[in-house]
Rosetta silent file (secondary structure, phi, psi, omega in degrees, C-alpha in Angstrom):
SEQUENCE: MIQSKRIDPLLKRAQEHEDAVARDLAERQNVLDTHLSRLDELRRYAEEYANAQMAATSPAQLLNRRAFLDRLDSAVEQQQQTVNGNLEKVEAERARLILASRDKAVLEQLAASYRAQEKVVTDRRDQREMDDIGARRARLAQTEDQDDGEQGGRS
SCORE:     score description
SCORE:     0.000 S_00000001
   1 L     0.000  143.654 -178.840  -50.236 -130.472   16.233 S_00000001
   2 L   -69.567  139.278 -177.705  -53.452 -129.649   18.065 S_00000001
   3 H   -56.418  -41.576 -177.354  -54.230 -125.918   18.295 S_00000001
   4 H   -64.992  -30.254  177.901  -54.706 -126.010   22.064 S_00000001
   5 H   -75.248  -31.394  179.711  -51.223 -127.545   22.454 S_00000001
   6 H   -70.042  -26.750 -178.459  -49.672 -124.877   20.245 S_00000001
   7 H   -84.211  -15.012 -178.410  -51.023 -122.136   22.468 S_00000001
   8 H   -56.549  -44.615  177.406  -49.589 -123.684   25.666 S_00000001
   9 H   -61.745  -35.456  177.356  -46.118 -122.085   25.246 S_00000001
  10 H   -66.678  -40.085  177.178  -47.793 -118.709   24.764 S_00000001
  11 H   -62.751  -41.817  179.820  -49.852 -119.259   27.891 S_00000001
  12 H   -62.325  -44.750  178.468  -46.701 -120.194   29.810 S_00000001
  13 H   -63.218  -41.633  179.411  -44.948 -117.024   28.633 S_00000001
  14 H   -62.694  -40.066  178.631  -47.962 -114.910   29.501 S_00000001
  15 H   -66.125  -43.080  178.712  -48.035 -116.431   32.998 S_00000001
  16 H   -62.820  -40.720  178.315  -44.300 -115.822   33.454 S_00000001
  17 H   -63.864  -45.391  178.911  -44.732 -112.221   32.291 S_00000001
  18 H   -60.888  -42.122  178.397  -47.644 -111.679   34.651 S_00000001
  19 H   -62.514  -42.469  179.786  -45.612 -113.168   37.524 S_00000001
  20 H   -64.096  -42.838  179.570  -42.632 -110.916   36.728 S_00000001
  21 H   -66.158  -38.209  178.181  -44.839 -107.819   36.612 S_00000001
  22 H   -64.085  -40.096  176.500  -46.466 -108.852   39.906 S_00000001
  23 H   -63.319  -43.453  178.204  -43.005 -109.205   41.495 S_00000001
  24 H   -59.869  -42.958  178.911  -42.046 -105.754   40.153 S_00000001
  25 H   -61.894  -43.582 -179.899  -45.244 -104.319   41.610 S_00000001
  26 H   -62.337  -41.544  178.382  -44.523 -105.918   44.989 S_00000001
  27 H   -63.626  -45.546  178.989  -40.996 -104.474   44.977 S_00000001
  28 H   -61.589  -39.356  179.883  -42.294 -101.017   44.042 S_00000001
  29 H   -65.484  -39.811  177.994  -44.930 -101.270   46.770 S_00000001
  30 H   -63.589  -42.152  177.736  -42.264 -102.193   49.338 S_00000001
  31 H   -62.399  -44.354  178.361  -40.153  -99.199   48.290 S_00000001
  32 H   -60.403  -45.098 -179.932  -43.218  -96.954   48.535 S_00000001
  33 H   -60.073  -39.883  178.079  -44.042  -98.336   51.985 S_00000001
  34 H   -62.858  -45.548  179.970  -40.474  -97.636   53.126 S_00000001
  35 H   -67.354  -36.901  176.166  -40.641  -94.054   51.872 S_00000001
  36 H   -63.182  -41.116  178.428  -44.064  -93.533   53.455 S_00000001
  37 H   -62.561  -44.076  177.990  -42.688  -94.779   56.754 S_00000001
  38 H   -62.335  -40.889  179.322  -39.750  -92.367   56.515 S_00000001
  39 H   -61.758  -44.858  178.500  -42.128  -89.526   55.690 S_00000001
  40 H   -61.064  -42.484  179.016  -44.263  -90.316   58.737 S_00000001
  41 H   -62.663  -44.549  179.111  -41.166  -90.440   60.939 S_00000001
  42 H   -61.683  -44.727  179.888  -39.925  -87.105   59.596 S_00000001
  43 H   -62.429  -43.938  179.010  -43.305  -85.475   60.107 S_00000001
  44 H   -61.206  -45.746 -178.556  -43.573  -86.815   63.653 S_00000001
  45 H   -63.723  -43.838 -179.963  -40.072  -85.655   64.499 S_00000001
  46 H   -62.794  -40.963  179.468  -40.663  -82.209   62.976 S_00000001
  47 H   -65.974  -44.654  179.016  -43.929  -81.878   64.892 S_00000001
  48 H   -61.848  -43.359 -178.769  -42.354  -82.999   68.169 S_00000001
  49 H   -66.230  -40.301 -179.521  -39.421  -80.647   67.690 S_00000001
  50 H   -67.790  -33.828 -177.607  -41.694  -77.729   66.785 S_00000001
  51 H   -87.938   -9.735 -178.038  -43.933  -78.366   69.785 S_00000001
  52 L   -66.900  135.770  177.721  -41.103  -78.918   72.242 S_00000001
  53 L   -85.508  110.033  179.093  -40.871  -76.203   74.878 S_00000001
  54 L  -117.745  131.548  177.240  -37.351  -74.943   74.804 S_00000001
  55 L   -83.768   93.810 -179.737  -36.223  -72.132   76.932 S_00000001
  56 L   -77.335  123.179 -175.903  -34.283  -70.204   74.376 S_00000001
  57 L   -95.312  -16.665 -177.945  -31.860  -68.009   76.177 S_00000001
  58 L  -141.813  158.198  176.261  -30.448  -66.131   73.255 S_00000001
  59 H   -61.329  -31.093  179.319  -31.464  -64.878   69.828 S_00000001
  60 H   -64.400  -41.160  178.595  -28.769  -67.122   68.303 S_00000001
  61 H   -66.168  -38.145  177.310  -30.425  -70.203   69.781 S_00000001
  62 H   -64.154  -41.627  177.759  -33.778  -69.055   68.426 S_00000001
  63 H   -64.280  -42.297  178.419  -32.233  -68.595   64.966 S_00000001
  64 H   -62.601  -41.656  179.498  -30.616  -72.043   65.143 S_00000001
  65 H   -63.987  -44.925  179.361  -33.926  -73.579   66.164 S_00000001
  66 H   -63.240  -41.173  179.670  -35.749  -71.817   63.304 S_00000001
  67 H   -64.609  -40.298  179.197  -33.058  -72.899   60.806 S_00000001
  68 H   -66.386  -40.623  177.675  -33.316  -76.498   62.001 S_00000001
  69 H   -63.200  -38.993  177.013  -37.113  -76.409   61.678 S_00000001
  70 H   -62.991  -41.349  177.748  -36.728  -75.038   58.143 S_00000001
  71 H   -64.899  -39.699  176.872  -34.352  -77.903   57.275 S_00000001
  72 H   -62.472  -45.123  178.137  -36.835  -80.380   58.722 S_00000001
  73 H   -60.471  -40.983  178.273  -39.648  -78.852   56.650 S_00000001
  74 H   -63.580  -41.499  178.890  -37.438  -79.067   53.574 S_00000001
  75 H   -65.123  -39.526  177.928  -36.661  -82.732   54.331 S_00000001
  76 H   -63.171  -44.467  178.755  -40.385  -83.456   54.768 S_00000001
  77 H   -60.835  -46.073 -179.802  -41.117  -81.773   51.417 S_00000001
  78 H   -62.870  -42.023  179.018  -38.362  -83.709   49.667 S_00000001
  79 H   -65.755  -36.233  177.308  -39.561  -86.980   51.187 S_00000001
  80 H   -63.149  -40.540  176.909  -43.122  -86.165   50.084 S_00000001
  81 H   -63.849  -40.038  177.098  -41.849  -85.697   46.517 S_00000001
  82 H   -62.780  -43.098  178.120  -40.060  -89.052   46.754 S_00000001
  83 H   -61.799  -44.976 -179.439  -43.282  -90.675   47.982 S_00000001
  84 H   -61.850  -42.412  177.519  -45.263  -89.083   45.149 S_00000001
  85 H   -61.957  -42.338  179.342  -42.733  -90.332   42.574 S_00000001
  86 H   -70.408  -31.773  176.680  -42.855  -93.832   44.019 S_00000001
  87 H   -64.443  -41.089  176.972  -46.636  -93.725   44.120 S_00000001
  88 H   -62.684  -39.851  178.621  -46.648  -92.969   40.390 S_00000001
  89 H   -64.844  -40.479  178.503  -44.300  -95.917   39.803 S_00000001
  90 H   -63.058  -43.338  179.839  -46.574  -98.219   41.810 S_00000001
  91 H   -64.705  -38.485  177.686  -49.586  -97.087   39.789 S_00000001
  92 H   -64.389  -42.476  177.850  -47.678  -97.664   36.538 S_00000001
  93 H   -65.330  -37.498  178.483  -46.730 -101.182   37.676 S_00000001
  94 H   -63.343  -40.382  177.857  -50.334 -101.826   38.699 S_00000001
  95 H   -65.444  -40.703  177.314  -51.460 -100.810   35.205 S_00000001
  96 H   -62.122  -39.095  179.575  -48.825 -103.114   33.671 S_00000001
  97 H   -66.185  -40.450  178.225  -50.093 -105.964   35.848 S_00000001
  98 H   -61.554  -44.684  178.883  -53.676 -105.351   34.736 S_00000001
  99 H   -63.863  -42.898  179.370  -52.576 -105.447   31.088 S_00000001
 100 H   -63.498  -38.952  178.503  -50.516 -108.606   31.619 S_00000001
 101 H   -66.132  -39.762  178.277  -53.481 -110.257   33.363 S_00000001
 102 H   -64.956  -44.120  179.191  -55.787 -109.297   30.510 S_00000001
 103 H   -58.683  -44.849  179.836  -53.364 -110.664   27.931 S_00000001
 104 H   -64.775  -40.580 -179.791  -53.134 -113.949   29.825 S_00000001
 105 H   -63.396  -39.180  177.983  -56.914 -114.113   30.209 S_00000001
 106 H   -62.166  -45.505  179.369  -57.377 -113.632   26.455 S_00000001
 107 H   -64.345  -38.390  178.497  -54.961 -116.486   25.749 S_00000001
 108 H   -64.220  -40.465  178.430  -56.711 -118.670   28.338 S_00000001
 109 H   -65.693  -40.690  178.293  -60.069 -117.981   26.693 S_00000001
 110 H   -62.830  -44.771  178.209  -58.607 -118.760   23.283 S_00000001
 111 H   -61.974  -42.005  179.118  -57.144 -122.025   24.585 S_00000001
 112 H   -63.861  -38.747  177.693  -60.478 -122.926   26.193 S_00000001
 113 H   -63.973  -45.598  177.865  -62.231 -122.196   22.904 S_00000001
 114 H   -59.918  -43.625 -178.916  -59.767 -124.392   21.010 S_00000001
 115 H   -64.431  -39.280  178.690  -60.237 -127.182   23.564 S_00000001
 116 H   -64.507  -43.089  177.820  -64.015 -126.910   23.297 S_00000001
 117 H   -62.908  -42.545  179.319  -63.815 -127.102   19.491 S_00000001
 118 H   -64.435  -36.765  178.751  -61.480 -130.082   19.726 S_00000001
 119 H   -65.714  -41.372  178.053  -63.866 -131.789   22.142 S_00000001
 120 H   -60.541  -46.070  179.838  -66.766 -131.289   19.730 S_00000001
 121 H   -62.081  -45.246  179.767  -64.696 -132.807   16.908 S_00000001
 122 H   -63.290  -43.858  179.529  -63.609 -135.708   19.128 S_00000001
 123 H   -62.486  -41.160  179.125  -67.164 -136.297   20.365 S_00000001
 124 H   -65.008  -42.529  179.095  -68.479 -136.314   16.787 S_00000001
 125 H   -63.128  -45.027  178.543  -65.757 -138.731   15.688 S_00000001
 126 H   -61.270  -41.085  179.550  -66.475 -141.004   18.655 S_00000001
 127 H   -64.778  -42.259  177.775  -70.208 -140.862   17.891 S_00000001
 128 H   -60.810  -42.819  179.123  -69.552 -141.722   14.229 S_00000001
 129 H   -62.947  -42.399  178.821  -67.395 -144.667   15.293 S_00000001
 130 H   -65.393  -38.462  177.323  -70.088 -145.854   17.688 S_00000001
 131 H   -64.842  -41.640  178.270  -72.707 -145.471   14.933 S_00000001
 132 H   -62.581  -43.787  179.174  -70.496 -147.426   12.529 S_00000001
 133 H   -62.454  -44.388  178.799  -70.008 -150.198   15.090 S_00000001
 134 H   -61.989  -41.479 -179.793  -73.758 -150.294   15.728 S_00000001
 135 H   -66.325  -41.828  178.193  -74.480 -150.393   11.983 S_00000001
 136 H   -62.284  -42.507  179.735  -71.936 -153.207   11.456 S_00000001
 137 H   -63.919  -40.339  179.758  -73.471 -155.200   14.293 S_00000001
 138 H   -65.029  -44.069  178.062  -76.930 -154.661   12.871 S_00000001
 139 H   -63.875  -40.489  179.012  -75.773 -155.783    9.392 S_00000001
 140 H   -63.785  -43.852  179.366  -73.991 -158.767   10.927 S_00000001
 141 H   -64.698  -38.906  179.326  -77.083 -159.697   12.917 S_00000001
 142 H   -66.159  -41.540  178.816  -79.228 -159.265    9.802 S_00000001
 143 H   -64.329  -42.492  179.092  -76.835 -161.413    7.798 S_00000001
 144 H   -63.951  -39.846  178.312  -76.855 -164.082   10.512 S_00000001
 145 H   -63.456  -40.025  179.431  -80.662 -164.008   10.597 S_00000001
 146 H   -67.657  -41.179  178.713  -80.757 -164.450    6.830 S_00000001
 147 H   -63.413  -41.768  178.799  -78.213 -167.286    7.028 S_00000001
 148 H   -65.413  -38.198  179.555  -80.241 -168.958    9.754 S_00000001
 149 H   -66.384  -38.605  179.518  -83.402 -168.522    7.695 S_00000001
 150 H   -71.354  -37.967 -179.727  -81.776 -170.078    4.629 S_00000001
 151 H   -70.037  -35.939  178.098  -80.412 -172.977    6.632 S_00000001
 152 H   -66.226  -32.827 -179.517  -83.805 -173.551    8.245 S_00000001
 153 H   -76.129  -25.561 -178.453  -85.443 -173.681    4.837 S_00000001
 154 H   -82.308  -26.862 -175.143  -82.907 -176.257    3.579 S_00000001
 155 L   -72.459    0.000    0.000  -83.321 -178.705    6.384 S_00000001
């Protein structure tokens, strides 16, 4: 079997692996985008609530408002940690995709090298065959010329 044909299944697997890693990266990116959106919403809500002018009529209402703002800040912090964790996952998937792409590129280069070598061998074989055909024709023509020369001398 030709070397370039033997590498084709490896190339196919490398492409499938790269595609799978790219899908994983896209999924991780979507999750990150969702968490970023939630973080932005939480921050906006916390800011709006903190800036809202409320006529607090009692110390209890002020305490409730402060406690709610503290819970909002805690939720923002927790969401930020979730975003950071997902960002790390996205970066890890991006690194995996780069490695998978490099692996596939190496196999593609190897296959191209094999194909180039095979082409050189094929071209040389074709040239040898053409040279052989040319040499046979030349010998045949030379033989015919000699036969014609001998027949001309006999007549």
